[in-house]
PDB file of C-alpha atoms in Angstrom:
ATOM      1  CA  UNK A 215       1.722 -13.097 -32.745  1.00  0.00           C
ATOM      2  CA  UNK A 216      -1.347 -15.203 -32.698  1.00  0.00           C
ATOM      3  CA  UNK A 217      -1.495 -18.101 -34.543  1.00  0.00           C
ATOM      4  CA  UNK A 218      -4.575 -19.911 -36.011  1.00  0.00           C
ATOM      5  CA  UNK A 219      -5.070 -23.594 -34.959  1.00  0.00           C
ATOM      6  CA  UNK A 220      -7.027 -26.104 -32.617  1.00  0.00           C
ATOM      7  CA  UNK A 221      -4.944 -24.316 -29.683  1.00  0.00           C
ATOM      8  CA  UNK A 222      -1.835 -26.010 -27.621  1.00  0.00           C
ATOM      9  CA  UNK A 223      -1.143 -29.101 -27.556  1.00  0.00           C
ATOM     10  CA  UNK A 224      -1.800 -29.167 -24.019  1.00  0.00           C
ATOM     11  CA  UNK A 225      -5.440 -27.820 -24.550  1.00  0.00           C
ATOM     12  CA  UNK A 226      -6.223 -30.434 -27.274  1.00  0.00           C
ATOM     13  CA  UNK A 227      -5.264 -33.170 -24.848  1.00  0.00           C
ATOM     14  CA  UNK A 228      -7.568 -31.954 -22.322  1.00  0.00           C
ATOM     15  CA  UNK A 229     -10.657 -32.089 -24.507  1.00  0.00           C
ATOM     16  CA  UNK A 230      -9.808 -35.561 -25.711  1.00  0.00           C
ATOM     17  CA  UNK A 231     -10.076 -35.766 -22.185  1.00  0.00           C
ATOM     18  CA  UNK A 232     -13.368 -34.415 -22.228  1.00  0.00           C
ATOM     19  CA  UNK A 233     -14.612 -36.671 -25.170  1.00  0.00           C
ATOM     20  CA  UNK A 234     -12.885 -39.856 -23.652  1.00  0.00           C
ATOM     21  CA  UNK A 235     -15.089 -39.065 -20.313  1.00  0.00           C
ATOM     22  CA  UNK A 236     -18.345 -38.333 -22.562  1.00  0.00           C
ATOM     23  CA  UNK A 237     -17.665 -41.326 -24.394  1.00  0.00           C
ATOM     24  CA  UNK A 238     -17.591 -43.531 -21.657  1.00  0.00           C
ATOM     25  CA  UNK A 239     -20.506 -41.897 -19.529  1.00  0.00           C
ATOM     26  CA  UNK A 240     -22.490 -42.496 -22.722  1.00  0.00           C
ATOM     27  CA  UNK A 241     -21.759 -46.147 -22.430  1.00  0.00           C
ATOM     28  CA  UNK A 242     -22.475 -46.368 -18.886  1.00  0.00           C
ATOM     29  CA  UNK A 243     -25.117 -44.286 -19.174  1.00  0.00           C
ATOM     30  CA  UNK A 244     -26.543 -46.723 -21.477  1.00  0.00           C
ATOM     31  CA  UNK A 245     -25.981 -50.150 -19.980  1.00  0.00           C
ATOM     32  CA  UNK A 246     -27.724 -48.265 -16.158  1.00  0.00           C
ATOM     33  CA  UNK A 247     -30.149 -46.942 -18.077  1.00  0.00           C
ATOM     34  CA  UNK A 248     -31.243 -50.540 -19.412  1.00  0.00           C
ATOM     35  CA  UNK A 249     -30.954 -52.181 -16.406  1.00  0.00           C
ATOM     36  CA  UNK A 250     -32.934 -49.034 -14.199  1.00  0.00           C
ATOM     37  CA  UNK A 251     -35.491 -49.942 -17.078  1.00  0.00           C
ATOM     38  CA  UNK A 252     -35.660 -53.602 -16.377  1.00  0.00           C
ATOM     39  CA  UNK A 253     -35.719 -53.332 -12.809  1.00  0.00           C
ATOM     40  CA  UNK A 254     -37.986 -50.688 -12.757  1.00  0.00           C
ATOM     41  CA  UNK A 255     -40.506 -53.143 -13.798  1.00  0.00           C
ATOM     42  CA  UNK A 256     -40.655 -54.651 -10.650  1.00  0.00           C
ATOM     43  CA  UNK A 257     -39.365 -51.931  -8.337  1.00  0.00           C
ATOM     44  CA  UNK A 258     -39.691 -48.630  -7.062  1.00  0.00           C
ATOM     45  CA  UNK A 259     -38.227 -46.237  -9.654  1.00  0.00           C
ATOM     46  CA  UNK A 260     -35.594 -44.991  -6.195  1.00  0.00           C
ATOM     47  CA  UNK A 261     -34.592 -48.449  -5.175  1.00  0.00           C
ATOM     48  CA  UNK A 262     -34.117 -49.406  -9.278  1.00  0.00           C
ATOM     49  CA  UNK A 263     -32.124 -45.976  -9.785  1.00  0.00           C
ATOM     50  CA  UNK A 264     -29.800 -47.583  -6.591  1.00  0.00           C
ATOM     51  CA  UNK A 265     -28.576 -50.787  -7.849  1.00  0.00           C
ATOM     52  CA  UNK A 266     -28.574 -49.832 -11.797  1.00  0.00           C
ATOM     53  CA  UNK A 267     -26.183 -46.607 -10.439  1.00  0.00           C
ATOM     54  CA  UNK A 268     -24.080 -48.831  -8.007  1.00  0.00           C
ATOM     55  CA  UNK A 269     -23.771 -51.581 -10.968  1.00  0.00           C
ATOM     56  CA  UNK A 270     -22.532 -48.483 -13.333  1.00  0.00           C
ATOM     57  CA  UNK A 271     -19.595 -47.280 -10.764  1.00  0.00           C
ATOM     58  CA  UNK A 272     -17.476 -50.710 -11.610  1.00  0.00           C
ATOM     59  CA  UNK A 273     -17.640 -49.736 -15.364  1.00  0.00           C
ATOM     60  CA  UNK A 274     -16.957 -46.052 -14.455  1.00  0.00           C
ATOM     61  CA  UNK A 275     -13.829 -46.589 -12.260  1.00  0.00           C
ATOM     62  CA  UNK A 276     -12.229 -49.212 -15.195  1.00  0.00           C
ATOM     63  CA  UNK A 277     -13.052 -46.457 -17.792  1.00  0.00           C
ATOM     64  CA  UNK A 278     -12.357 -43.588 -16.137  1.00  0.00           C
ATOM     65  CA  UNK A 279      -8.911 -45.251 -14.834  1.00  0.00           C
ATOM     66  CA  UNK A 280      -7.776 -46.347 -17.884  1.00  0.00           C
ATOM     67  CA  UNK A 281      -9.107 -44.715 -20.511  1.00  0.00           C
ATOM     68  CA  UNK A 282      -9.770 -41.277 -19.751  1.00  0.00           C
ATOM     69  CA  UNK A 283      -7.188 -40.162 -17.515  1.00  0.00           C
ATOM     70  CA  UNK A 284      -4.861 -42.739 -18.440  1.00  0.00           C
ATOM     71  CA  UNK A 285      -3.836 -44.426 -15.301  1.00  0.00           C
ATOM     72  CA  UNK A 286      -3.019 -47.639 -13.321  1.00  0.00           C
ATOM     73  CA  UNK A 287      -5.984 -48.931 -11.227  1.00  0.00           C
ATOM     74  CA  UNK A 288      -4.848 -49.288  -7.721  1.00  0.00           C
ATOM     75  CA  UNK A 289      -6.708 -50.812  -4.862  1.00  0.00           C
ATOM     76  CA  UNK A 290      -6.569 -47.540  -2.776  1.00  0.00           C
ATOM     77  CA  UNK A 291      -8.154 -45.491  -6.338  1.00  0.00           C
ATOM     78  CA  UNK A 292     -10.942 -48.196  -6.060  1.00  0.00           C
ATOM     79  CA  UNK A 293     -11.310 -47.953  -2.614  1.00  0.00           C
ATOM     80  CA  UNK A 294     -11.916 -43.634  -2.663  1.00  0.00           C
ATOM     81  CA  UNK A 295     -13.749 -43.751  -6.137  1.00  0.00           C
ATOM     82  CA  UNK A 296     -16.961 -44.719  -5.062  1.00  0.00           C
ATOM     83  CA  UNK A 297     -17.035 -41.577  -3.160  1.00  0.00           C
ATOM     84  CA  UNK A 298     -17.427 -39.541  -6.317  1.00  0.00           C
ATOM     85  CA  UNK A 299     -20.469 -41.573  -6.956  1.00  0.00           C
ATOM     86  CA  UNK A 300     -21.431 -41.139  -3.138  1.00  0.00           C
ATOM     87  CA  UNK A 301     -21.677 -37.422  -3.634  1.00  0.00           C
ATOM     88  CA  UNK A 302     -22.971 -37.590  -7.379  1.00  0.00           C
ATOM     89  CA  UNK A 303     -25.889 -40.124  -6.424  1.00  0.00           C
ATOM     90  CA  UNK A 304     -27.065 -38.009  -3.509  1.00  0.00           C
ATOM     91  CA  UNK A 305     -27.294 -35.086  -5.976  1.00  0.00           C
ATOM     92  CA  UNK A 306     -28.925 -37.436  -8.590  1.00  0.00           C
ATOM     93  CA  UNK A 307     -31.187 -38.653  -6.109  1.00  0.00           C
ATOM     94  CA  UNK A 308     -32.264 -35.698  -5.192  1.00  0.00           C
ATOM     95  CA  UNK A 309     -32.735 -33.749  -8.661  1.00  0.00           C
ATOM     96  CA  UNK A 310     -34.637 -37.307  -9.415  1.00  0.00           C
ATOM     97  CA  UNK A 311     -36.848 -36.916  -6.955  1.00  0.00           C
ATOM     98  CA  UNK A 312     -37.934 -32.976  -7.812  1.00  0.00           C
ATOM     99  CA  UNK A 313     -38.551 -34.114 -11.259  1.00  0.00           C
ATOM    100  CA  UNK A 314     -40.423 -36.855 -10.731  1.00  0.00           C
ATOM    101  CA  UNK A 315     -42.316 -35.528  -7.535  1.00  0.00           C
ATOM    102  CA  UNK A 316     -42.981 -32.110  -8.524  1.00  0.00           C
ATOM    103  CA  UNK A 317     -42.720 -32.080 -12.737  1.00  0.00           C
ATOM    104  CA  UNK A 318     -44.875 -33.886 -15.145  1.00  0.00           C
ATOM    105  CA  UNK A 319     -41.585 -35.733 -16.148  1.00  0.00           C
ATOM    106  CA  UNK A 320     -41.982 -39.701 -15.941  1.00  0.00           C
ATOM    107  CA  UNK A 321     -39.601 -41.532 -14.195  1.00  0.00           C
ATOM    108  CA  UNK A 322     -38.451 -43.678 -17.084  1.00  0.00           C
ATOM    109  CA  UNK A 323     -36.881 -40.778 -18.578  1.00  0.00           C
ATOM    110  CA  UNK A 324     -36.013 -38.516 -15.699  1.00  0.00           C
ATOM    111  CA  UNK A 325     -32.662 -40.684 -14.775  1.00  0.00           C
ATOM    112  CA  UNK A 326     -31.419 -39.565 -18.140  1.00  0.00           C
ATOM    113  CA  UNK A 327     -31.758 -35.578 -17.579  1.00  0.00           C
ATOM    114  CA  UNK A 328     -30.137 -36.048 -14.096  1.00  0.00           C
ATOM    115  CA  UNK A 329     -27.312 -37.808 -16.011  1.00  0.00           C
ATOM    116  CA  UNK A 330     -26.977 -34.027 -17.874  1.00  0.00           C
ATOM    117  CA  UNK A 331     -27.675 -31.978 -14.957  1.00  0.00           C
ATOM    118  CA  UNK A 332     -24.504 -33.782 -12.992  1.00  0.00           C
ATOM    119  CA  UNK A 333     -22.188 -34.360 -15.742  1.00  0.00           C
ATOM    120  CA  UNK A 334     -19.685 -31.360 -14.768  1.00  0.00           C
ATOM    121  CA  UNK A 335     -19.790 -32.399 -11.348  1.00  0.00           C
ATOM    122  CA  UNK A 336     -19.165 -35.904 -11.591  1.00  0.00           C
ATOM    123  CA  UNK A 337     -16.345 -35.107 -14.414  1.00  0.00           C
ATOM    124  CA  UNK A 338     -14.587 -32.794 -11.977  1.00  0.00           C
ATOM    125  CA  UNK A 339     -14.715 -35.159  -8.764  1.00  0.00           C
ATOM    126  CA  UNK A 340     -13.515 -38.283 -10.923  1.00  0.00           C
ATOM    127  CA  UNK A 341     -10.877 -36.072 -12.452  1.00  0.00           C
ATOM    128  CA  UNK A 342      -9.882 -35.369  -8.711  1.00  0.00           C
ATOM    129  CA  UNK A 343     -10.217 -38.701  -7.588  1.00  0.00           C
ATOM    130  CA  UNK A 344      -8.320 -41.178 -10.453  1.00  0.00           C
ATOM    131  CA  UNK A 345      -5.515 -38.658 -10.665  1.00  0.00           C
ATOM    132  CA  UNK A 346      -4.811 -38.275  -6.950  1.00  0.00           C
ATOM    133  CA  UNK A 347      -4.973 -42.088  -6.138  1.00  0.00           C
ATOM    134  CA  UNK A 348      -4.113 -43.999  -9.330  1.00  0.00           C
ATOM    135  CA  UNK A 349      -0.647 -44.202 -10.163  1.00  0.00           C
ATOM    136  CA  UNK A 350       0.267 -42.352 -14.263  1.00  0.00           C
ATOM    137  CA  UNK A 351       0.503 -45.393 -16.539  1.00  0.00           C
ATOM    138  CA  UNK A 352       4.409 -46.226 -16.566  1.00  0.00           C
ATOM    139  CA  UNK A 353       4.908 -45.905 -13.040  1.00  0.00           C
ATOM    140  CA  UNK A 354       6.135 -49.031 -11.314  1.00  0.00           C
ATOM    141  CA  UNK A 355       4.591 -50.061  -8.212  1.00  0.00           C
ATOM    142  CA  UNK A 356       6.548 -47.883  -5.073  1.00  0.00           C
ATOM    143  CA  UNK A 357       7.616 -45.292  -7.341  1.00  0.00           C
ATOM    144  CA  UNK A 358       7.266 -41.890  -6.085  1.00  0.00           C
ATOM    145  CA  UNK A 359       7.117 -39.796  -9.403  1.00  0.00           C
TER     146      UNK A 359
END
């Protein structure tokens, strides 16, 4: 028999998940955004879009860690998760540049439609990334389970 309802439990916790992540890349999204704007006042909009999106992946790994997947940072997790935002920057980098280069899009606002465009991506690799390498919250350091 099928039952009415928001779905299993197991479902539900995923798409907390999903707003927990959504959440949190809106606040990131928010603070890079402000400073690509501020350095983009005295930068090229590329070399701005660098250090804003490097200064972002800090906040992102804390979040991410702790929040959204609930787990334990660990020095290795740290260590690989920049490499989520290695792949998702030269992705961002490049959809950036087609926009800017090749649409009447300005670059003040193009950073925040490459945010959209590489949301599932970047949600899949830090899924991948904070769950393989950062220990479940509860688990003692040396545990294996």
């Amino acid at each position: 028999m099928i039952q009415a309802g928001n779905g299993s439990p197991g479902r539900r916790a995923g798409m907390l998940r999903v707003l927990r992540f959504l959440v949190g890349g809106g606040l990131n999204t928010a603070v890079t955004y402000l400073v690509y704007l501020a350095l983009h006042a005295v930068l090229s909009y590329q070399l701005a879009f660098f250090i804003a999106y490097a200064a972002g992946i800090v906040f992102s790994y804390f979040f991410n860690s702790t929040v959204v997947f609930k787990r334990r940072m660990s020095w290795h997790g740290m260590v690989v998760f920049p490499l989520v935002y290695l792949v998702q920057y030269g992705v961002s980098a490049l959809v950036l540049g087609l926009l800017v280069e090749h649409t009447a899009l300005p670059s003040w606002i193009a950073p925040l439609l490459v945010s959209v465009i590489t949301l599932p991506l970047t949600f899949v690799l830090t899924r991948l990334v904070v769950n393989r390498f950062n220990p479940p919250v509860g688990m003692h350091h040396g545990s294996k389970n």
